[in-house]
PDB file of C-alpha atoms in Angstrom:
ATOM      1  CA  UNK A   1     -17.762  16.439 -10.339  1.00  0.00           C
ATOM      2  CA  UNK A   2     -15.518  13.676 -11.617  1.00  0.00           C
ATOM      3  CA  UNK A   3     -11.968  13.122 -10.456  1.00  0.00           C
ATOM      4  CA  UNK A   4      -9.132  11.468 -11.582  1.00  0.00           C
ATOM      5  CA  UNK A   5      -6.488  10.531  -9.130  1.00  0.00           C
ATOM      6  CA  UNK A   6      -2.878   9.101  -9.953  1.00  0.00           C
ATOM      7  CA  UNK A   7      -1.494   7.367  -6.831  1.00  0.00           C
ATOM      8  CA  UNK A   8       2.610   7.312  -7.693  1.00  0.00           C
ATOM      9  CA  UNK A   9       3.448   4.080  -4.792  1.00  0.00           C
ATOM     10  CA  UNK A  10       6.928   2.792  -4.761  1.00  0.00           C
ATOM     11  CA  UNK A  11       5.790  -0.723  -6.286  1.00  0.00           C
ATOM     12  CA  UNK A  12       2.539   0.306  -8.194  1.00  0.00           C
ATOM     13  CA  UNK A  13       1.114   3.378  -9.953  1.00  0.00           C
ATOM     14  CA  UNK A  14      -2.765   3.888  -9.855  1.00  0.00           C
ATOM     15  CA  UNK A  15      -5.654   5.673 -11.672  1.00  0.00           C
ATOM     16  CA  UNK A  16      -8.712   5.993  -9.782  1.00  0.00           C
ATOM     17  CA  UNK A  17     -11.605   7.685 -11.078  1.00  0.00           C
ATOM     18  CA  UNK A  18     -14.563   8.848  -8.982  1.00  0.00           C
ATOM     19  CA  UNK A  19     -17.744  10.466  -9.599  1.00  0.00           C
ATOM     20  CA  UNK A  20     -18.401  12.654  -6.176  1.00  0.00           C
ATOM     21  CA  UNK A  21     -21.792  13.838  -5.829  1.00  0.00           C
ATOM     22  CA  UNK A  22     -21.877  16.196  -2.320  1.00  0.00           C
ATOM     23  CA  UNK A  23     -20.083  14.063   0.128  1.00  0.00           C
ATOM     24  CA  UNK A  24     -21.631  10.704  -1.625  1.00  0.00           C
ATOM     25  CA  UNK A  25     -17.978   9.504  -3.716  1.00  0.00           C
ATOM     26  CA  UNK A  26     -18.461   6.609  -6.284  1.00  0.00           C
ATOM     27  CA  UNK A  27     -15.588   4.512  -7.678  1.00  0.00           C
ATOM     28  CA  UNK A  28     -16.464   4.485 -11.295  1.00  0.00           C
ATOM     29  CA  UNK A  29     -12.927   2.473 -13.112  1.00  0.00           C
ATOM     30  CA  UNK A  30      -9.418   1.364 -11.667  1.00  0.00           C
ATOM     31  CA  UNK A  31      -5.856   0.785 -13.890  1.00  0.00           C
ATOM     32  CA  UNK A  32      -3.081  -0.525 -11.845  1.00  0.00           C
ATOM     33  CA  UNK A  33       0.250  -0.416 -13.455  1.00  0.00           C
ATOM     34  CA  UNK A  34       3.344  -2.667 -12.040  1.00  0.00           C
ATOM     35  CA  UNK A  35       6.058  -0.001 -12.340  1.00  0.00           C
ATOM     36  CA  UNK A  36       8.416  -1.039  -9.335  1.00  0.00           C
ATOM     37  CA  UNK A  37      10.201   2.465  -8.944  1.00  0.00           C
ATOM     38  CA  UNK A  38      11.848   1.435  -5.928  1.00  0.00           C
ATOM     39  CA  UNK A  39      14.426  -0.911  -7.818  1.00  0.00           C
ATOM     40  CA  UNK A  40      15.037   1.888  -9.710  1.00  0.00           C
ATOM     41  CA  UNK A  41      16.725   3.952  -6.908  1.00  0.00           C
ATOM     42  CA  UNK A  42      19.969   3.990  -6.425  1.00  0.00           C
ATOM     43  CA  UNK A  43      22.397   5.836  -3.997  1.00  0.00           C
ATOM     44  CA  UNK A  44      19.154   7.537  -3.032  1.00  0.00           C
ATOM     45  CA  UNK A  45      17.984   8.626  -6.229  1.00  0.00           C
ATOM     46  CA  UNK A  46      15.955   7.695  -8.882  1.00  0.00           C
ATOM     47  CA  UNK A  47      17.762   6.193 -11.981  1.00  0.00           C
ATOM     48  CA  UNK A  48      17.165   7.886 -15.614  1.00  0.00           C
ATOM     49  CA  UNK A  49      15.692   4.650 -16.691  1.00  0.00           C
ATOM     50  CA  UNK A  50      13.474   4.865 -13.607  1.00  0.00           C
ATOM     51  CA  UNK A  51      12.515   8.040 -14.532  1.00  0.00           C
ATOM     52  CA  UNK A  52      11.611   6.835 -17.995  1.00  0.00           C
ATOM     53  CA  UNK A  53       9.205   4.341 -16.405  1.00  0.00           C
ATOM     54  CA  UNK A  54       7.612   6.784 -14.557  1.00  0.00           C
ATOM     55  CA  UNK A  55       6.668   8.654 -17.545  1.00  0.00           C
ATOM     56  CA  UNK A  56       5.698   6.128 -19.745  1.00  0.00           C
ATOM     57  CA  UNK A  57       2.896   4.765 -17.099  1.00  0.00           C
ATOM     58  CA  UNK A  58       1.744   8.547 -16.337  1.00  0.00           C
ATOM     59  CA  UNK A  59       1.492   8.962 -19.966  1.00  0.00           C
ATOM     60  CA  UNK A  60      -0.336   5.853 -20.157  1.00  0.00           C
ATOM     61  CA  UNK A  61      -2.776   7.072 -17.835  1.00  0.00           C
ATOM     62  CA  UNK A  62      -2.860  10.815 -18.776  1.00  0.00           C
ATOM     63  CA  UNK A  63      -3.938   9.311 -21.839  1.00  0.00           C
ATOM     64  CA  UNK A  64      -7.069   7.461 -20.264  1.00  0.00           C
ATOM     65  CA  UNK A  65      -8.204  10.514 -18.725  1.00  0.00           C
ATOM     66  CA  UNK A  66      -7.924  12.392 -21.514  1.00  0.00           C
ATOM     67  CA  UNK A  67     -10.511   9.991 -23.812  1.00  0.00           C
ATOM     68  CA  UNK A  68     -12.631   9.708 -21.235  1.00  0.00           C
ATOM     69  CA  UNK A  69     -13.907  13.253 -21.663  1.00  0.00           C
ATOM     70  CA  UNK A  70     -15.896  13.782 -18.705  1.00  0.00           C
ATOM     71  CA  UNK A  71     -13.137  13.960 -15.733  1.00  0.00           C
ATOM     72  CA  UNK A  72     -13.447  17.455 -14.583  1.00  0.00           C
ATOM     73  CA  UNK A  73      -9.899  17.457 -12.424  1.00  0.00           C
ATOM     74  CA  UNK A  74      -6.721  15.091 -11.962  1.00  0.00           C
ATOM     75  CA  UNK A  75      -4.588  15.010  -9.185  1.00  0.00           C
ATOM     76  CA  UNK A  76      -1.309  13.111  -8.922  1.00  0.00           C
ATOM     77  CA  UNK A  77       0.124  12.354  -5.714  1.00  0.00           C
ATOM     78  CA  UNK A  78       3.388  10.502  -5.322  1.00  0.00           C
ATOM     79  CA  UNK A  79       4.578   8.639  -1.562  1.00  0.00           C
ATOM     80  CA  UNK A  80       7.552   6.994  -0.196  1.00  0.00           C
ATOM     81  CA  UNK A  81       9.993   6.623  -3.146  1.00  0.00           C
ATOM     82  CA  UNK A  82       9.562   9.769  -4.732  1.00  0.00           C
ATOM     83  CA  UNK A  83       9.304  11.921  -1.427  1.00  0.00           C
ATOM     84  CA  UNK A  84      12.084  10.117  -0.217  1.00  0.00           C
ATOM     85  CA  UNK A  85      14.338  10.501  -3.361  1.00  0.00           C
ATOM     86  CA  UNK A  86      16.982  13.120  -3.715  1.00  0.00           C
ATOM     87  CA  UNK A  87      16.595  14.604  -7.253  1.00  0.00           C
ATOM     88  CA  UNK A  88      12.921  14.758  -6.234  1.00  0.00           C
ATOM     89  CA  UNK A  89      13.213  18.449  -7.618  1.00  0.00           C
ATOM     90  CA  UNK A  90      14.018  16.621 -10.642  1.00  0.00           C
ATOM     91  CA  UNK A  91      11.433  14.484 -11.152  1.00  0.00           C
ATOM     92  CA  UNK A  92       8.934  16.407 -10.610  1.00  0.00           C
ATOM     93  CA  UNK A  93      10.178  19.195 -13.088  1.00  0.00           C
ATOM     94  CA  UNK A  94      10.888  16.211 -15.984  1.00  0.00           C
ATOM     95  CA  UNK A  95       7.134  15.321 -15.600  1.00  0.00           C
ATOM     96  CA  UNK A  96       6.068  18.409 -15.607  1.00  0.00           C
ATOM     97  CA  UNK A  97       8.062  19.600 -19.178  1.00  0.00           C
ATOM     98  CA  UNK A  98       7.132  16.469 -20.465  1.00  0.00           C
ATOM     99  CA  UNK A  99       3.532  15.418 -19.997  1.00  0.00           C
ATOM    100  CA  UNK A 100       2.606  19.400 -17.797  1.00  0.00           C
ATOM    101  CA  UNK A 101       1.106  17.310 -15.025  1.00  0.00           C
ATOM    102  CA  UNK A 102       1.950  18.327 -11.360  1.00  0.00           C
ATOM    103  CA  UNK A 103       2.697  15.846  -8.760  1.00  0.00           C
ATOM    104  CA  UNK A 104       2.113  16.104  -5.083  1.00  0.00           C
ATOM    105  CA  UNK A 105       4.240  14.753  -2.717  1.00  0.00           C
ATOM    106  CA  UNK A 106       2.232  13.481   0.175  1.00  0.00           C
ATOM    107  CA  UNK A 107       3.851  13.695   3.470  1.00  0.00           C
ATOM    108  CA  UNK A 108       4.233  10.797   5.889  1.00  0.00           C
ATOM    109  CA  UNK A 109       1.571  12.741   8.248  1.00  0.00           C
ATOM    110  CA  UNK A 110      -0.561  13.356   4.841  1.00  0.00           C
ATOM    111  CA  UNK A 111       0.176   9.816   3.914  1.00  0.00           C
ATOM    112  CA  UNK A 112      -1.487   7.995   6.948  1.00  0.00           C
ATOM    113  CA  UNK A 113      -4.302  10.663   7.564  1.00  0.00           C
ATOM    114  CA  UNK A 114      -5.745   9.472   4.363  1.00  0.00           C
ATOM    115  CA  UNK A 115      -5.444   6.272   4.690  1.00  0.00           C
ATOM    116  CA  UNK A 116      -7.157   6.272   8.171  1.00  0.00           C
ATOM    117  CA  UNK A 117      -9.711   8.373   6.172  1.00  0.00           C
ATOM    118  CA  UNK A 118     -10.435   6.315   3.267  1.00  0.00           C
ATOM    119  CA  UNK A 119     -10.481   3.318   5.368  1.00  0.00           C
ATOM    120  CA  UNK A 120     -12.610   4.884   7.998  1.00  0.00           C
ATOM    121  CA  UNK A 121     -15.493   5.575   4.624  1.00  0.00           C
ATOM    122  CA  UNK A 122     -15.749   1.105   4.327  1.00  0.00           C
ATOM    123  CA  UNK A 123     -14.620  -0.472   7.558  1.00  0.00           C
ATOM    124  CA  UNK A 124     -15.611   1.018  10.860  1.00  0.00           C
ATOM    125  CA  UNK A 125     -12.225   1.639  13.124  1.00  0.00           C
ATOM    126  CA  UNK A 126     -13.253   3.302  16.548  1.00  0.00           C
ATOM    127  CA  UNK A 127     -10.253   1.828  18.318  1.00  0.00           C
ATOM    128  CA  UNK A 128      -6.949  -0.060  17.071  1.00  0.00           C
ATOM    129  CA  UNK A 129      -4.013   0.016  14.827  1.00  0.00           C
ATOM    130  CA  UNK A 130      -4.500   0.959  11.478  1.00  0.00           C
ATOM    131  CA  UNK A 131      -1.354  -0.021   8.770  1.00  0.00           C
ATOM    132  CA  UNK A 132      -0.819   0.983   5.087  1.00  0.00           C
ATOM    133  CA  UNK A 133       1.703  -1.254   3.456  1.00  0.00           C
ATOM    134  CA  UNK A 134       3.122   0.266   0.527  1.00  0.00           C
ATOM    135  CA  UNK A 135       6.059  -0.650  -1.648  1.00  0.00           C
ATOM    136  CA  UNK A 136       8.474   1.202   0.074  1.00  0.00           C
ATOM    137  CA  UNK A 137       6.993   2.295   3.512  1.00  0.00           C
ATOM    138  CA  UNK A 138       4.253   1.308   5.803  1.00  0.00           C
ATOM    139  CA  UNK A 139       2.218   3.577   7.762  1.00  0.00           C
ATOM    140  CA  UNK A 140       0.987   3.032  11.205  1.00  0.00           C
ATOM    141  CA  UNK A 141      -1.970   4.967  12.903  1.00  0.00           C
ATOM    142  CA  UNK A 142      -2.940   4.513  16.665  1.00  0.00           C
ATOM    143  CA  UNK A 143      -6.458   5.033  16.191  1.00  0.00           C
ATOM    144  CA  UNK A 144      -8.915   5.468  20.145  1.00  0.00           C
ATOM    145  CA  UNK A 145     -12.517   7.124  19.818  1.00  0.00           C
ATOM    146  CA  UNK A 146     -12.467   7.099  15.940  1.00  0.00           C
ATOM    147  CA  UNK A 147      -9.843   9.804  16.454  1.00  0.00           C
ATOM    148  CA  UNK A 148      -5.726   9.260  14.647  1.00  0.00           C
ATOM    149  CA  UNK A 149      -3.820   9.577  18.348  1.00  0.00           C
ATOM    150  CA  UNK A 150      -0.399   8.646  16.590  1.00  0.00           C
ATOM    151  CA  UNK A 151       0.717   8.562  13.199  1.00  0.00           C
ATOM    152  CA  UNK A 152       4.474   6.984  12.289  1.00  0.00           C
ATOM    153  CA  UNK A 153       5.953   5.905   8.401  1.00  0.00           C
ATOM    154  CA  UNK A 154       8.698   3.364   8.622  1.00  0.00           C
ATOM    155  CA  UNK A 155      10.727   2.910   6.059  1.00  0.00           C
ATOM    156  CA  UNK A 156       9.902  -0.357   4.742  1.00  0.00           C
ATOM    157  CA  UNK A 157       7.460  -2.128   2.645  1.00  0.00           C
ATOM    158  CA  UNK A 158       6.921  -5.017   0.424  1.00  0.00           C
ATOM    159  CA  UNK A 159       9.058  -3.966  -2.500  1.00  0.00           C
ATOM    160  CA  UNK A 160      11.976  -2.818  -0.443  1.00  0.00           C
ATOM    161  CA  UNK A 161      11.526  -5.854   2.157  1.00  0.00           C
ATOM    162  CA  UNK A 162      12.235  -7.858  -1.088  1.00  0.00           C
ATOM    163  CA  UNK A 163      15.294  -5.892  -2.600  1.00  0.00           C
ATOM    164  CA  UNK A 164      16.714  -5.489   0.630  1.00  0.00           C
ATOM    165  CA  UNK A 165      16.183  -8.754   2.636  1.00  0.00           C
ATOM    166  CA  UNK A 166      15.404 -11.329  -0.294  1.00  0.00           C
ATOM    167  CA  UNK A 167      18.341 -13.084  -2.057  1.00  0.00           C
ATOM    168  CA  UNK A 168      15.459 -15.748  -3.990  1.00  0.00           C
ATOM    169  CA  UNK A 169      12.092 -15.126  -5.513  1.00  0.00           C
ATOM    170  CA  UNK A 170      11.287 -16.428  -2.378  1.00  0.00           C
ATOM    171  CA  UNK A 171      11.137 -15.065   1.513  1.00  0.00           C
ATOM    172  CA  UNK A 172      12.905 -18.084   3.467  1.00  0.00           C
ATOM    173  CA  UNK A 173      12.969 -18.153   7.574  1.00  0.00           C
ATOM    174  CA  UNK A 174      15.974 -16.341   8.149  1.00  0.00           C
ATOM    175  CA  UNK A 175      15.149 -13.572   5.735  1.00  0.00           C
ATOM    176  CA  UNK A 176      11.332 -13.332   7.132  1.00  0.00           C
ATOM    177  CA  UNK A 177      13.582 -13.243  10.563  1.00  0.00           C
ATOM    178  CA  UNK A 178      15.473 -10.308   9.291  1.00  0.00           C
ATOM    179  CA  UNK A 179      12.559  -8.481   8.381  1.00  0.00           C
ATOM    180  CA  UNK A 180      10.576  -8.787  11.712  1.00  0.00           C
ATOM    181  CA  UNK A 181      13.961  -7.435  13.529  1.00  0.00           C
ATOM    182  CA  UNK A 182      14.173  -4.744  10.945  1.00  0.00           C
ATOM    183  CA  UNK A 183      10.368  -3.530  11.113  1.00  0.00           C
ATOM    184  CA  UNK A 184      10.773  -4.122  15.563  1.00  0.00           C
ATOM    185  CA  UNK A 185      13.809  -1.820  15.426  1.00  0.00           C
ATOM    186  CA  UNK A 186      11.914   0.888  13.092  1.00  0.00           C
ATOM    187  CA  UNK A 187       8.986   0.927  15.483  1.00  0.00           C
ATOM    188  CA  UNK A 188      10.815   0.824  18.585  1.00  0.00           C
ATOM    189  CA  UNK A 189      13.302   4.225  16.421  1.00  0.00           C
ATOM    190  CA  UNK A 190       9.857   5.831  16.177  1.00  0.00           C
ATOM    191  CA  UNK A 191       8.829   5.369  19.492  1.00  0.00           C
ATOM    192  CA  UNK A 192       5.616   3.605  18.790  1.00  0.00           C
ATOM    193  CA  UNK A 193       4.720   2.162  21.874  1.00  0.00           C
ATOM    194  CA  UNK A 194       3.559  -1.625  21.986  1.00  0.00           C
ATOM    195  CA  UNK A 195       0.294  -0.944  23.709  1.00  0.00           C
ATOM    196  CA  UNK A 196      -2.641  -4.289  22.683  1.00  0.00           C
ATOM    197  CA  UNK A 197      -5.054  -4.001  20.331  1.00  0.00           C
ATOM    198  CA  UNK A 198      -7.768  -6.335  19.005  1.00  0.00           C
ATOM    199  CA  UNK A 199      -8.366  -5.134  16.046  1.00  0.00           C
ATOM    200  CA  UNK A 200      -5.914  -4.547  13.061  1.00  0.00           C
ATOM    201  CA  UNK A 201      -7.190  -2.333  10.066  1.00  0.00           C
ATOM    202  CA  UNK A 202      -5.342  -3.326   7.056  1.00  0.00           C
ATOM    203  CA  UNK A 203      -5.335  -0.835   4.045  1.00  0.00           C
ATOM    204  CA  UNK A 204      -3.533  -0.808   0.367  1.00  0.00           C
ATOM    205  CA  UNK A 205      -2.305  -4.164  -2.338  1.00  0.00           C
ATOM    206  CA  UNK A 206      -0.469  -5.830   0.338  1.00  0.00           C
ATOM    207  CA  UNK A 207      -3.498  -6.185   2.873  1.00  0.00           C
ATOM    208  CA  UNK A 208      -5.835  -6.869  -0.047  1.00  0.00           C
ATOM    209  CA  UNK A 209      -3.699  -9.736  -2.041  1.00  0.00           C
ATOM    210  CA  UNK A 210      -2.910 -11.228   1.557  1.00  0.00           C
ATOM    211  CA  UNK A 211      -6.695 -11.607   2.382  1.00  0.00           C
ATOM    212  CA  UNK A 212      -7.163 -13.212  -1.019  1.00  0.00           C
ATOM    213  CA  UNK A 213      -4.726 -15.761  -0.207  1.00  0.00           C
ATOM    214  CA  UNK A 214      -6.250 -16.327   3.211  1.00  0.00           C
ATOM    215  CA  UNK A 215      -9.700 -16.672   2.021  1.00  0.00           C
ATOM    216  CA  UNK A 216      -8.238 -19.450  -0.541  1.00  0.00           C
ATOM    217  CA  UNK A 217      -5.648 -20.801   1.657  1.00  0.00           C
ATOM    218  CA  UNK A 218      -8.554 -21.546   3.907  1.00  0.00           C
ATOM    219  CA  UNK A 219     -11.599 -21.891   1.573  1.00  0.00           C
ATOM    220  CA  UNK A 220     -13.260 -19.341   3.254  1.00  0.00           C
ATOM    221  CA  UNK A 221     -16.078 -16.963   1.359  1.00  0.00           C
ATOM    222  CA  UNK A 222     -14.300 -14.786  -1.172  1.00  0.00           C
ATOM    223  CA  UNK A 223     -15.928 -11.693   0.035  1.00  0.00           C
ATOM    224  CA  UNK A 224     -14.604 -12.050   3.904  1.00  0.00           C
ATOM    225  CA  UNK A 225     -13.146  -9.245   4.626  1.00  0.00           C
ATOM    226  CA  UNK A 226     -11.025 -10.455   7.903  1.00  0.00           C
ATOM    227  CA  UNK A 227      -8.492 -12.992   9.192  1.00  0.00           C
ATOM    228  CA  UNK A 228      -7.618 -14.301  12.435  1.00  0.00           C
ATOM    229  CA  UNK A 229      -3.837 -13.205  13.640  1.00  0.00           C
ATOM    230  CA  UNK A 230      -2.928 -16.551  14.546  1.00  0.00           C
ATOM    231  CA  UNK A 231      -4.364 -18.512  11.671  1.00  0.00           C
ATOM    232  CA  UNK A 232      -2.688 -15.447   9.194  1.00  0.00           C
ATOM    233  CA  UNK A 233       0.629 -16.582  11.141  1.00  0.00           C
ATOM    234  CA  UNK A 234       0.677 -20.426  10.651  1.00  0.00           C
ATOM    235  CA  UNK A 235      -0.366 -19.809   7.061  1.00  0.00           C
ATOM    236  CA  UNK A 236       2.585 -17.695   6.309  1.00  0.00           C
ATOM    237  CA  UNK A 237       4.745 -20.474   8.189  1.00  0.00           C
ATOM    238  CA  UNK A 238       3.588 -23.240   6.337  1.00  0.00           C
ATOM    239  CA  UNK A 239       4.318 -21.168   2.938  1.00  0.00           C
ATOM    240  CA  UNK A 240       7.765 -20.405   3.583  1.00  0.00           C
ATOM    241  CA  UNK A 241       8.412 -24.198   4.520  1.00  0.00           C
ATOM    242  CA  UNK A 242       7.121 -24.971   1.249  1.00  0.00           C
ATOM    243  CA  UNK A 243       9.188 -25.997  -1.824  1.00  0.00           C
ATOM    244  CA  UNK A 244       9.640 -22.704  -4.313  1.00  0.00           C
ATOM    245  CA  UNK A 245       7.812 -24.611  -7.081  1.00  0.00           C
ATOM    246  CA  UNK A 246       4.602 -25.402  -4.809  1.00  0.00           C
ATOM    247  CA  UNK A 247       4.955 -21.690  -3.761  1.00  0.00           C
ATOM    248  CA  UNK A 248       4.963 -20.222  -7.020  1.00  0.00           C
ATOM    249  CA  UNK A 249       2.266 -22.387  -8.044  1.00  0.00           C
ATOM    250  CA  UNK A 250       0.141 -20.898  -5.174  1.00  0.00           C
ATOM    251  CA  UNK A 251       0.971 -17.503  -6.252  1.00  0.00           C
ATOM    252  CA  UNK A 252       0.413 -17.652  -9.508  1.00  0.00           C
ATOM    253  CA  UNK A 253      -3.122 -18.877  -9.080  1.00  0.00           C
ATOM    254  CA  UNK A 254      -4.429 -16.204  -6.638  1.00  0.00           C
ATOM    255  CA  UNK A 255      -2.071 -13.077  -7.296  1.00  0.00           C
ATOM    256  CA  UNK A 256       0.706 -13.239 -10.124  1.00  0.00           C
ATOM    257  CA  UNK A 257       1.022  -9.682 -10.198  1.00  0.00           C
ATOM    258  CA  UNK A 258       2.400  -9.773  -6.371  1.00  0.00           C
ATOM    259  CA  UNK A 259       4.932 -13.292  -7.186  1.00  0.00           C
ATOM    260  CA  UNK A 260       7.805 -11.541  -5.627  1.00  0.00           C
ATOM    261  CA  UNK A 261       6.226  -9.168  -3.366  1.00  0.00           C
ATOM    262  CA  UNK A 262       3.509 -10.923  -1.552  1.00  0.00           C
ATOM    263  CA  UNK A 263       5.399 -12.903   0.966  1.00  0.00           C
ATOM    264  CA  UNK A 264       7.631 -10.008   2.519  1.00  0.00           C
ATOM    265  CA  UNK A 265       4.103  -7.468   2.445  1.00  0.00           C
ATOM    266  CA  UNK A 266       2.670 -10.646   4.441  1.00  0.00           C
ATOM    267  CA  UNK A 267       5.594 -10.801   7.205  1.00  0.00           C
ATOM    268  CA  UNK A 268       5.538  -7.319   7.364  1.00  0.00           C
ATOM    269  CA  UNK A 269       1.654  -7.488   7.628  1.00  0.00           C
ATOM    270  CA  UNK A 270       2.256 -10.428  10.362  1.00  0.00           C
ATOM    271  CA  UNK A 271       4.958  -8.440  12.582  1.00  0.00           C
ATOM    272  CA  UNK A 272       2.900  -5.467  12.885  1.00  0.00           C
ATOM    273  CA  UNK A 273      -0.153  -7.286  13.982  1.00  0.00           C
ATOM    274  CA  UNK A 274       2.045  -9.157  16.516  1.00  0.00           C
ATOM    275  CA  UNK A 275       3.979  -6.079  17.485  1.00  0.00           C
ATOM    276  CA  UNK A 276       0.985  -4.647  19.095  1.00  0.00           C
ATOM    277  CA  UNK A 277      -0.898  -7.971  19.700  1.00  0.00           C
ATOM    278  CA  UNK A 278      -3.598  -8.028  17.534  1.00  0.00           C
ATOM    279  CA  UNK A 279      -6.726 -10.732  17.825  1.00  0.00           C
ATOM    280  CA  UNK A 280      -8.081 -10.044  14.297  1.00  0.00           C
ATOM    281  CA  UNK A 281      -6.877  -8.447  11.038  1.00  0.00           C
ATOM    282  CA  UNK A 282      -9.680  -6.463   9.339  1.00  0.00           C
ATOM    283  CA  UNK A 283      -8.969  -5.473   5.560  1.00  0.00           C
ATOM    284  CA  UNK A 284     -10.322  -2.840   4.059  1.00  0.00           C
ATOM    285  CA  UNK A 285     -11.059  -1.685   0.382  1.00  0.00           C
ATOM    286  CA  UNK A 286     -11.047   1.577   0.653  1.00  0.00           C
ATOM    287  CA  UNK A 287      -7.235   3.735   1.375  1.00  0.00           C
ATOM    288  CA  UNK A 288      -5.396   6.675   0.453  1.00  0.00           C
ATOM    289  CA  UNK A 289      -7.100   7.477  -2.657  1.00  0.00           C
ATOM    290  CA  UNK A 290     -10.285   7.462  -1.473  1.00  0.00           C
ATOM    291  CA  UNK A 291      -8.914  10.122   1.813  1.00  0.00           C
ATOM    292  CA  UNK A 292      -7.587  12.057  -0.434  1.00  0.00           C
ATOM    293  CA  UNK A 293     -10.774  12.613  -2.314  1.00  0.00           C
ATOM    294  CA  UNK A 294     -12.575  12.933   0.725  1.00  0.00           C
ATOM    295  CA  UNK A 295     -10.213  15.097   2.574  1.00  0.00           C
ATOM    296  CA  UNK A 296      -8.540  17.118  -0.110  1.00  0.00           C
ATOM    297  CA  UNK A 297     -11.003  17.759  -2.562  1.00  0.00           C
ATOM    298  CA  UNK A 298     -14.615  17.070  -1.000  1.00  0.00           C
ATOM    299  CA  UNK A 299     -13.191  19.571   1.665  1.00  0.00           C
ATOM    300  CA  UNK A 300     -11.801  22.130  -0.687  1.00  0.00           C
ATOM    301  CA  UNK A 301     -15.370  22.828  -2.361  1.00  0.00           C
ATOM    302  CA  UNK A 302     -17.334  22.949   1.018  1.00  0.00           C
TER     303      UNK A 302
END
């Protein structure tokens, strides 16, 4: 069987295709598509011209799936800014007139599962904190004896860290300040309890493009797959106290896609490892997508 699966984030929309053979599941092609839905929302709700945007990526990519010809199945899924927005009924009705595709709305619980899942199928978490940084939420997952003990979604992420805290193109001190009391308060709110860990399991864009700029920043081997908290933590000081030119000019040449979002998904990153006194920061490749393909339809044909 070969599935296509459209994950709907809040700062990126992405088409994963996979070729699953029994419980073997092989990544065949990626698109990634910078459609920033959260700056569409406003009083809660996602703006017509939003909603245009929407469509015109899942058309996009409704349109790769159809040439390819052999994709048996695709499943959209949508997260934070769509299951958080109030014409939600809406949205998914326009989409489904328009280009007849369903989308799912992942719960918070469904949201974190899956990424402890997919993770769980590249990087091997027995004990720890597990996070999933999206564009408009981040997941955490308490993770002891390879088993989720605690799952919590707060409500912010490296899209809406940057709409909401960022006045620049560029996270300063006080606004990386602001964010590490907003993300404390939202953990403390969700009574997530600031037990140690040594390991932190990173999952999603944010975790990935921040390990590309470690492995650069320090000129380490392009396919490590972990940073040290403390070394993560000067690094993101010594950015901010940068000049904005010497900044972008870092950006540019490791993630340009990320120029605005990178440095709030890294203090948001940073806080969370701190919060529960990390050691290490372990990135994986592997997230949602791949738990929902191994949870939701591996499952389903057992």
């Amino acid at each position: 069987m070969i599935y296509a699966v459209i994950d709907i984030g809040s700062n990126t929309v992405r088409l994963s295709v996979y070729k699953v053979n029994g419980e073997e599941v092989l990544n065949l092609f990626n698109e990634k598509e910078q459609a920033s839905l959260r700056s569409y929302v406003k009083n809660g709700a996602l703006s017509d011209k939003g909603i245009e945007r929407l469509l015109s990526v899942l058309k996009k990519f409704k349109t790769v799936v159809d040439h390819f010809g052999d994709i048996d199945e695709l499943h959209p899924f949508a997260t934070a800014t769509i299951r958080d927005a109030t014409n939600r009924v809406e949205i998914l009705k326009i989409v489904k007139d328009k280009l007849d595709l369903d989308i799912e709305i992942l719960s918070e619980e469904e949201e974190a599962k899956f990424a402890f899942i997919g993770a769980s199928s590249s990087v091997g978490v027995t004990r720890g904190v597990l996070t999933d940084i999206g564009g408009g939420s981040s997941e955490i997952v308490i993770i002891d004896q390879s088993k989720v003990i605690k799952s919590s979604s707060i409500s912010i992420g490296s899209l809406s860290g940057f709409n909401d805290f960022v006045n620049g193109l560029f996270m300063n001190k006080d606004e990386k300040k602001l964010i590490d009391e907003e993300i404390k308060s939202l953990l403390e709110k969700k009574k997530v309890y600031r037990e140690g860990h040594d390991l932190l399991c990173a999952v999603g864009g944010s975790a990935r493009a921040s390990l590309l700029f470690y492995n650069e920043y320090y000129k380490l081997d392009p396919y490590n797959t972990t940073m040290q908290s403390n070394k993560f933590c000067q690094m993101l000081k010594e950015i901010i106290e940068k000049e904005p030119r010497e900044i972008l000019d870092l950006i540019l040449e490791i993630k340009p896609d990320r120029v605005h979002t990178l440095l709030p998904g890294m203090a948001i990153l940073n806080r969370i490892s701190k919060y529960f006194s990390c050691k290490e920061i372990s990135v994986s490749q592997t997230g949602v997508r791949e738990g929902y393909v191994y949870n939701k339809l591996i499952e389903r044909n057992k």
